[in-house]
Structures are given as structure tokens and as C-alpha cells.
Short mmCIF file of C-alpha atoms in Angstrom, two decimals:
data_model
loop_
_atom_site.label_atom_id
_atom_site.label_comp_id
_atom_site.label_asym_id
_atom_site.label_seq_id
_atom_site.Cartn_x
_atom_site.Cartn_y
_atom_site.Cartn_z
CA UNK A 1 0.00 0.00 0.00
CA UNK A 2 3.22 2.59 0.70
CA UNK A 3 3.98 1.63 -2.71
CA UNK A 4 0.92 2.54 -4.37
CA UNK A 5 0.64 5.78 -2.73
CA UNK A 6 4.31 6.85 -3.21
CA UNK A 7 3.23 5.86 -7.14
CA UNK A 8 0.30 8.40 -6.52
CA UNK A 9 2.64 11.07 -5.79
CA UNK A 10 0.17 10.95 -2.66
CA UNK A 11 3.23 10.87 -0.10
CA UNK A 12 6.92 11.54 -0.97
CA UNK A 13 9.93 10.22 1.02
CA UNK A 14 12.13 12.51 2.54
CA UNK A 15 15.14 13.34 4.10
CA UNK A 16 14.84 15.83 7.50
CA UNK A 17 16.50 19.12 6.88
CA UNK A 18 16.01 22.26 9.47
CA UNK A 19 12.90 24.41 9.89
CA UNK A 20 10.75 21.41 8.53
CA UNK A 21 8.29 18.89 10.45
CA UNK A 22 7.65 15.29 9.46
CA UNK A 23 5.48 12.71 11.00
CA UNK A 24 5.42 8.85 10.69
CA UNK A 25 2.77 7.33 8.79
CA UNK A 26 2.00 3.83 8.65
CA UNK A 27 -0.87 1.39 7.92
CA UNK A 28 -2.87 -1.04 9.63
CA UNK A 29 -4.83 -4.02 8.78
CA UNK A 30 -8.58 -3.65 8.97
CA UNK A 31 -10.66 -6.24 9.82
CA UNK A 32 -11.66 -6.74 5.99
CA UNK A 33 -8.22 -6.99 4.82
CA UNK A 34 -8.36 -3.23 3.40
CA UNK A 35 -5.41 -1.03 5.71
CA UNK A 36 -5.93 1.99 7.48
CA UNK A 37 -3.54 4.77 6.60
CA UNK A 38 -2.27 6.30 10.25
CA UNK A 39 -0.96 9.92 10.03
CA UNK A 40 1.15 10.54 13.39
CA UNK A 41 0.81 14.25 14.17
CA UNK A 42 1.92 13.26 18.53
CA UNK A 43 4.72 15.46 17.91
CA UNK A 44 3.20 18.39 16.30
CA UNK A 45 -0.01 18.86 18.51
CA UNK A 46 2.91 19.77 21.47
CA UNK A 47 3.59 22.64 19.23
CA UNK A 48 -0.07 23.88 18.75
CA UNK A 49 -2.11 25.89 20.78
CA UNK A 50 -5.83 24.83 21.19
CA UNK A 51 -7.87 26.73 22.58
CA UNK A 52 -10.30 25.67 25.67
CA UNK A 53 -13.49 26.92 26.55
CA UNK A 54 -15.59 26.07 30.11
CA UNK A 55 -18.57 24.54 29.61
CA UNK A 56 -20.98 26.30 31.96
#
């Protein structure tokens, strides 16, 4: 499945360089043999500010 969507031009491989953010991706079987594709953004949401309301 990596394969198919690097053929896609749907994800690219890359090497790190400064001033840019990657995440992992990878893929997990679903039940009906079809995968899942996981984007892990962890690492990024430290670096993001979301704002919180009260509920009242």
C-alpha cells in the first residue's frame, strides 16, 4: 500500500532538513483486509495551541 501511494505522488519520502516537520505514517490491517492509513501528528499537537473553553 506505501507503494501505491508513493506511485500516486500521494506521499513523498524525505530526508529531515532544518525548519521542517515530518510525521510517521503507517498502515494497519482492517478487519476486511483493506489497511488503514495512520498519520502521526503526537509530535506536532505539542507545538499547537488549542484553545479551551468552560462549559458552563
Amino acid at each position: 500500500e506505501i507503494k501505491n501511494l508513493l506511485l500516486k505522488n500521494s506521499i513523498e519520502e524525505c530526508e529531515p532538513c532544518e525548519g521542517q516537520f515530518l510525521s510517521p505514517i503507517f498502515l494497519v490491517p482492517k478487519l476486511d483486509g483493506a489497511y488503514r492509513f495512520i498519520l502521526n501528528l503526537k509530535k506536532l499537537n505539542k507545538f499547537i495551541d488549542a484553545p479551551h473553553f468552560k462549559m458552563e
